[in-house]
């Protein structure tokens, strides 16, 4: 059974702790290190590693301090270079090259975002759980089987964005960048329909936009699409 704890999920910062009861991992480090410590009640000693998807600070801010605290960071060469990360605590990983941390087997995969070398992660443990972590991408070309947990960005819906552009509340250039860098409600639905979700126990919707989303509506529509338990990550 996977336990998922959201420490924050928005453009202000992203971080999540996941554990299968044997190995705990940190997904993203988008807050100051002290904030992450406080959110975990200073229980950092059981964190076996931290996976980072890309270099934007709302996903990687605490990476240097986490390494100084003795926790390995796992990320791509492109992300490491963009953030200036180095040292023996940096573990450079590549898309589609599997590695293990404790009881987790982790497969990084490429995603689509306006950064150097962003990654998503597919995590499987020895108990048979399988979790996909997918954020800050406008599209996913990969398909996944046997998923039990899904953590996916659901940043905006097209109709809300179009209404805000028409009202002058969102610049057309911001809309263009949004649609080429973040996952919409509509694309999340298509992604879920393209995958086998029969064994999915819960779906976490991540990184909702402050102005371009509707948490209750998104939760309801994803529940109707999948029949799974849906949670919206606290911002």
mmCIF file of C-alpha atoms in Angstrom:
data_model
loop_
_atom_site.group_PDB
_atom_site.id
_atom_site.type_symbol
_atom_site.label_atom_id
_atom_site.label_comp_id
_atom_site.label_asym_id
_atom_site.label_seq_id
_atom_site.Cartn_x
_atom_site.Cartn_y
_atom_site.Cartn_z
ATOM 1 C CA UNK A 1 0.000 0.000 0.000
ATOM 2 C CA UNK A 2 1.468 3.320 -1.056
ATOM 3 C CA UNK A 3 1.168 6.300 1.249
ATOM 4 C CA UNK A 4 1.230 9.656 -0.537
ATOM 5 C CA UNK A 5 1.778 12.942 1.283
ATOM 6 C CA UNK A 6 1.514 16.239 -0.553
ATOM 7 C CA UNK A 7 3.784 18.964 0.835
ATOM 8 C CA UNK A 8 2.677 21.483 -1.792
ATOM 9 C CA UNK A 9 1.474 21.439 -5.390
ATOM 10 C CA UNK A 10 1.414 24.679 -7.373
ATOM 11 C CA UNK A 11 3.658 27.185 -9.115
ATOM 12 C CA UNK A 12 4.670 28.291 -5.607
ATOM 13 C CA UNK A 13 6.331 24.926 -5.022
ATOM 14 C CA UNK A 14 5.953 21.194 -5.499
ATOM 15 C CA UNK A 15 7.022 18.311 -3.270
ATOM 16 C CA UNK A 16 5.554 14.947 -2.313
ATOM 17 C CA UNK A 17 6.610 12.154 0.011
ATOM 18 C CA UNK A 18 5.688 8.632 -1.017
ATOM 19 C CA UNK A 19 6.308 5.446 0.947
ATOM 20 C CA UNK A 20 5.444 1.787 0.612
ATOM 21 C CA UNK A 21 6.136 1.252 4.307
ATOM 22 C CA UNK A 22 9.706 0.153 3.613
ATOM 23 C CA UNK A 23 11.278 2.859 1.482
ATOM 24 C CA UNK A 24 10.307 6.536 1.533
ATOM 25 C CA UNK A 25 11.082 8.849 -1.378
ATOM 26 C CA UNK A 26 10.743 12.549 -2.007
ATOM 27 C CA UNK A 27 9.295 13.511 -5.385
ATOM 28 C CA UNK A 28 10.396 17.061 -6.265
ATOM 29 C CA UNK A 29 11.995 19.604 -3.960
ATOM 30 C CA UNK A 30 10.352 22.873 -4.899
ATOM 31 C CA UNK A 31 10.470 24.615 -1.520
ATOM 32 C CA UNK A 32 13.240 25.883 0.737
ATOM 33 C CA UNK A 33 14.798 22.970 2.584
ATOM 34 C CA UNK A 34 13.615 24.234 5.956
ATOM 35 C CA UNK A 35 10.024 24.288 4.681
ATOM 36 C CA UNK A 36 10.313 20.673 3.564
ATOM 37 C CA UNK A 37 11.790 19.742 6.953
ATOM 38 C CA UNK A 38 8.910 21.418 8.770
ATOM 39 C CA UNK A 39 6.301 19.804 6.510
ATOM 40 C CA UNK A 40 7.769 16.403 7.385
ATOM 41 C CA UNK A 41 8.057 17.241 11.092
ATOM 42 C CA UNK A 42 11.846 17.067 10.625
ATOM 43 C CA UNK A 43 11.508 13.396 9.715
ATOM 44 C CA UNK A 44 14.002 13.448 6.853
ATOM 45 C CA UNK A 45 16.159 10.572 8.056
ATOM 46 C CA UNK A 46 14.040 7.902 6.337
ATOM 47 C CA UNK A 47 14.081 9.600 2.925
ATOM 48 C CA UNK A 48 16.064 7.206 0.726
ATOM 49 C CA UNK A 49 16.294 9.518 -2.282
ATOM 50 C CA UNK A 50 14.762 12.493 -4.069
ATOM 51 C CA UNK A 51 13.575 12.381 -7.679
ATOM 52 C CA UNK A 52 13.419 15.677 -9.583
ATOM 53 C CA UNK A 53 11.633 16.080 -12.907
ATOM 54 C CA UNK A 54 13.189 19.325 -14.162
ATOM 55 C CA UNK A 55 15.106 22.454 -13.250
ATOM 56 C CA UNK A 56 12.350 24.984 -12.576
ATOM 57 C CA UNK A 57 12.724 26.192 -9.006
ATOM 58 C CA UNK A 58 9.184 25.264 -8.029
ATOM 59 C CA UNK A 59 10.393 21.676 -8.519
ATOM 60 C CA UNK A 60 14.078 21.844 -7.596
ATOM 61 C CA UNK A 61 14.738 24.756 -5.209
ATOM 62 C CA UNK A 62 15.974 22.634 -2.279
ATOM 63 C CA UNK A 63 18.079 20.208 -4.311
ATOM 64 C CA UNK A 64 21.517 21.584 -3.199
ATOM 65 C CA UNK A 65 20.499 21.578 0.478
ATOM 66 C CA UNK A 66 19.013 18.091 0.218
ATOM 67 C CA UNK A 67 22.333 16.795 -1.124
ATOM 68 C CA UNK A 68 24.189 18.588 1.657
ATOM 69 C CA UNK A 69 21.865 16.802 4.100
ATOM 70 C CA UNK A 70 23.138 13.464 2.768
ATOM 71 C CA UNK A 71 20.206 12.521 0.527
ATOM 72 C CA UNK A 72 20.865 11.507 -3.083
ATOM 73 C CA UNK A 73 19.216 13.502 -5.856
ATOM 74 C CA UNK A 74 18.161 11.570 -8.975
ATOM 75 C CA UNK A 75 17.638 13.685 -12.068
ATOM 76 C CA UNK A 76 18.681 14.052 -15.719
ATOM 77 C CA UNK A 77 21.996 15.477 -16.920
ATOM 78 C CA UNK A 78 20.107 18.375 -18.497
ATOM 79 C CA UNK A 79 18.389 19.266 -15.231
ATOM 80 C CA UNK A 80 21.615 18.907 -13.246
ATOM 81 C CA UNK A 81 23.465 21.210 -15.660
ATOM 82 C CA UNK A 82 20.693 23.795 -15.680
ATOM 83 C CA UNK A 83 20.658 23.877 -11.861
ATOM 84 C CA UNK A 84 24.443 23.641 -11.491
ATOM 85 C CA UNK A 85 24.196 20.457 -9.423
ATOM 86 C CA UNK A 86 27.265 18.284 -8.897
ATOM 87 C CA UNK A 87 28.914 16.021 -6.345
ATOM 88 C CA UNK A 88 28.680 12.444 -5.161
ATOM 89 C CA UNK A 89 25.067 12.883 -3.994
ATOM 90 C CA UNK A 90 23.988 13.643 -7.564
ATOM 91 C CA UNK A 91 22.809 10.534 -9.424
ATOM 92 C CA UNK A 92 22.354 11.290 -13.122
ATOM 93 C CA UNK A 93 19.639 9.172 -14.709
ATOM 94 C CA UNK A 94 18.436 8.735 -18.289
ATOM 95 C CA UNK A 95 15.042 8.189 -19.852
ATOM 96 C CA UNK A 96 14.124 4.505 -20.173
ATOM 97 C CA UNK A 97 17.110 3.348 -18.075
ATOM 98 C CA UNK A 98 15.746 1.625 -14.976
ATOM 99 C CA UNK A 99 17.293 1.917 -11.503
ATOM 100 C CA UNK A 100 16.394 0.953 -7.944
ATOM 101 C CA UNK A 101 16.174 2.691 -4.586
ATOM 102 C CA UNK A 102 15.365 0.330 -1.736
ATOM 103 C CA UNK A 103 12.137 -1.511 -2.572
ATOM 104 C CA UNK A 104 11.375 0.743 -5.549
ATOM 105 C CA UNK A 105 12.239 0.044 -9.167
ATOM 106 C CA UNK A 106 12.090 3.313 -11.085
ATOM 107 C CA UNK A 107 11.819 3.896 -14.817
ATOM 108 C CA UNK A 108 12.338 7.510 -15.927
ATOM 109 C CA UNK A 109 10.679 8.521 -19.184
ATOM 110 C CA UNK A 110 10.740 11.609 -21.379
ATOM 111 C CA UNK A 111 8.040 14.257 -21.130
ATOM 112 C CA UNK A 112 7.299 17.480 -23.009
ATOM 113 C CA UNK A 113 8.152 20.751 -21.231
ATOM 114 C CA UNK A 114 10.059 23.926 -22.088
ATOM 115 C CA UNK A 115 13.247 22.910 -20.235
ATOM 116 C CA UNK A 116 16.460 20.995 -20.900
ATOM 117 C CA UNK A 117 15.714 17.316 -20.213
ATOM 118 C CA UNK A 118 12.506 16.792 -18.213
ATOM 119 C CA UNK A 119 11.467 13.380 -16.955
ATOM 120 C CA UNK A 120 8.432 11.575 -15.614
ATOM 121 C CA UNK A 121 8.744 8.524 -13.391
ATOM 122 C CA UNK A 122 7.153 5.080 -13.268
ATOM 123 C CA UNK A 123 7.695 3.486 -9.855
ATOM 124 C CA UNK A 124 7.001 -0.153 -8.962
ATOM 125 C CA UNK A 125 7.617 -1.817 -5.622
ATOM 126 C CA UNK A 126 8.059 -5.362 -4.411
ATOM 127 C CA UNK A 127 4.468 -5.470 -3.120
ATOM 128 C CA UNK A 128 3.077 -5.093 -6.633
ATOM 129 C CA UNK A 129 2.109 -1.418 -6.478
ATOM 130 C CA UNK A 130 2.810 0.681 -9.539
ATOM 131 C CA UNK A 131 2.697 4.482 -9.559
ATOM 132 C CA UNK A 132 3.170 6.925 -12.414
ATOM 133 C CA UNK A 133 4.308 10.470 -11.617
ATOM 134 C CA UNK A 134 3.718 12.885 -14.460
ATOM 135 C CA UNK A 135 3.881 16.656 -14.180
ATOM 136 C CA UNK A 136 4.723 19.726 -16.236
ATOM 137 C CA UNK A 137 4.104 18.235 -19.638
ATOM 138 C CA UNK A 138 1.454 18.961 -22.235
ATOM 139 C CA UNK A 139 1.419 15.450 -23.630
ATOM 140 C CA UNK A 140 2.561 11.927 -22.766
ATOM 141 C CA UNK A 141 3.473 9.542 -25.574
ATOM 142 C CA UNK A 142 4.018 6.578 -23.272
ATOM 143 C CA UNK A 143 1.437 4.015 -22.162
ATOM 144 C CA UNK A 144 1.470 2.239 -18.804
ATOM 145 C CA UNK A 145 0.026 -1.085 -17.705
ATOM 146 C CA UNK A 146 -0.957 -2.380 -14.277
ATOM 147 C CA UNK A 147 -1.074 1.017 -12.606
ATOM 148 C CA UNK A 148 -2.385 1.193 -9.042
ATOM 149 C CA UNK A 149 -1.661 4.880 -8.395
ATOM 150 C CA UNK A 150 -1.508 7.909 -10.663
ATOM 151 C CA UNK A 151 -0.078 11.317 -9.767
ATOM 152 C CA UNK A 152 -0.677 13.621 -12.715
ATOM 153 C CA UNK A 153 -0.652 17.336 -13.355
ATOM 154 C CA UNK A 154 -4.071 18.774 -14.246
ATOM 155 C CA UNK A 155 -3.150 22.422 -14.649
ATOM 156 C CA UNK A 156 -5.993 24.047 -16.590
ATOM 157 C CA UNK A 157 -9.002 23.535 -18.805
ATOM 158 C CA UNK A 158 -9.207 24.997 -22.279
ATOM 159 C CA UNK A 159 -12.606 26.638 -21.758
ATOM 160 C CA UNK A 160 -11.460 28.485 -18.616
ATOM 161 C CA UNK A 161 -8.312 29.659 -20.393
ATOM 162 C CA UNK A 162 -10.284 30.841 -23.436
ATOM 163 C CA UNK A 163 -12.747 32.733 -21.226
ATOM 164 C CA UNK A 164 -9.903 34.475 -19.383
ATOM 165 C CA UNK A 165 -8.190 35.441 -22.633
ATOM 166 C CA UNK A 166 -11.460 36.827 -24.002
ATOM 167 C CA UNK A 167 -11.974 38.807 -20.798
ATOM 168 C CA UNK A 168 -8.461 40.226 -20.956
ATOM 169 C CA UNK A 169 -7.377 38.456 -17.777
ATOM 170 C CA UNK A 170 -4.802 36.276 -19.526
ATOM 171 C CA UNK A 171 -2.432 37.391 -22.279
ATOM 172 C CA UNK A 172 -2.595 35.295 -25.482
ATOM 173 C CA UNK A 173 1.157 34.673 -25.199
ATOM 174 C CA UNK A 174 0.637 33.180 -21.749
ATOM 175 C CA UNK A 175 -2.063 30.916 -23.199
ATOM 176 C CA UNK A 176 0.312 29.755 -25.936
ATOM 177 C CA UNK A 177 3.069 28.954 -23.444
ATOM 178 C CA UNK A 178 0.589 27.195 -21.136
ATOM 179 C CA UNK A 179 -0.686 24.930 -23.892
ATOM 180 C CA UNK A 180 2.870 23.924 -24.884
ATOM 181 C CA UNK A 181 4.150 23.224 -21.395
ATOM 182 C CA UNK A 182 1.419 22.042 -19.030
ATOM 183 C CA UNK A 183 -1.188 19.292 -18.907
ATOM 184 C CA UNK A 184 -4.805 20.304 -19.498
ATOM 185 C CA UNK A 185 -7.869 18.596 -18.052
ATOM 186 C CA UNK A 186 -8.747 17.482 -21.562
ATOM 187 C CA UNK A 187 -5.354 15.892 -22.210
ATOM 188 C CA UNK A 188 -5.357 14.210 -18.797
ATOM 189 C CA UNK A 189 -8.671 12.568 -19.697
ATOM 190 C CA UNK A 190 -7.283 11.370 -23.011
ATOM 191 C CA UNK A 191 -4.177 10.013 -21.302
ATOM 192 C CA UNK A 192 -6.254 8.138 -18.738
ATOM 193 C CA UNK A 193 -8.530 6.676 -21.428
ATOM 194 C CA UNK A 194 -5.456 5.461 -23.321
ATOM 195 C CA UNK A 195 -4.206 3.530 -20.287
ATOM 196 C CA UNK A 196 -5.606 0.581 -18.382
ATOM 197 C CA UNK A 197 -7.006 2.087 -15.167
ATOM 198 C CA UNK A 198 -8.962 -0.951 -13.962
ATOM 199 C CA UNK A 199 -6.612 -1.550 -11.024
ATOM 200 C CA UNK A 200 -6.057 2.086 -10.119
ATOM 201 C CA UNK A 201 -6.781 2.700 -6.439
ATOM 202 C CA UNK A 202 -6.362 6.456 -6.467
ATOM 203 C CA UNK A 203 -5.552 9.328 -8.758
ATOM 204 C CA UNK A 204 -3.922 12.503 -7.474
ATOM 205 C CA UNK A 205 -4.436 15.659 -9.524
ATOM 206 C CA UNK A 206 -1.373 17.880 -9.141
ATOM 207 C CA UNK A 207 -0.246 21.416 -9.849
ATOM 208 C CA UNK A 208 -3.622 23.033 -10.544
ATOM 209 C CA UNK A 209 -3.300 26.582 -11.840
ATOM 210 C CA UNK A 210 -4.515 29.316 -9.499
ATOM 211 C CA UNK A 211 -6.544 31.076 -12.169
ATOM 212 C CA UNK A 212 -7.160 28.480 -14.851
ATOM 213 C CA UNK A 213 -8.565 25.539 -12.918
ATOM 214 C CA UNK A 214 -11.604 24.426 -10.926
ATOM 215 C CA UNK A 215 -10.686 21.793 -8.358
ATOM 216 C CA UNK A 216 -14.161 20.404 -7.711
ATOM 217 C CA UNK A 217 -15.030 20.236 -11.401
ATOM 218 C CA UNK A 218 -11.718 18.592 -12.309
ATOM 219 C CA UNK A 219 -12.136 16.004 -9.530
ATOM 220 C CA UNK A 220 -15.680 15.177 -10.620
ATOM 221 C CA UNK A 221 -14.821 14.851 -14.304
ATOM 222 C CA UNK A 222 -11.808 12.601 -13.659
ATOM 223 C CA UNK A 223 -13.907 10.429 -11.325
ATOM 224 C CA UNK A 224 -16.552 10.122 -14.050
ATOM 225 C CA UNK A 225 -13.871 9.249 -16.610
ATOM 226 C CA UNK A 226 -12.148 6.555 -14.539
ATOM 227 C CA UNK A 227 -14.407 5.485 -11.654
ATOM 228 C CA UNK A 228 -11.347 5.725 -9.399
ATOM 229 C CA UNK A 229 -10.903 7.627 -6.157
ATOM 230 C CA UNK A 230 -9.626 11.074 -7.068
ATOM 231 C CA UNK A 231 -7.785 13.462 -4.757
ATOM 232 C CA UNK A 232 -6.752 17.024 -5.511
ATOM 233 C CA UNK A 233 -3.323 17.847 -4.092
ATOM 234 C CA UNK A 234 -3.337 20.761 -1.661
ATOM 235 C CA UNK A 235 -1.653 23.816 -3.037
#
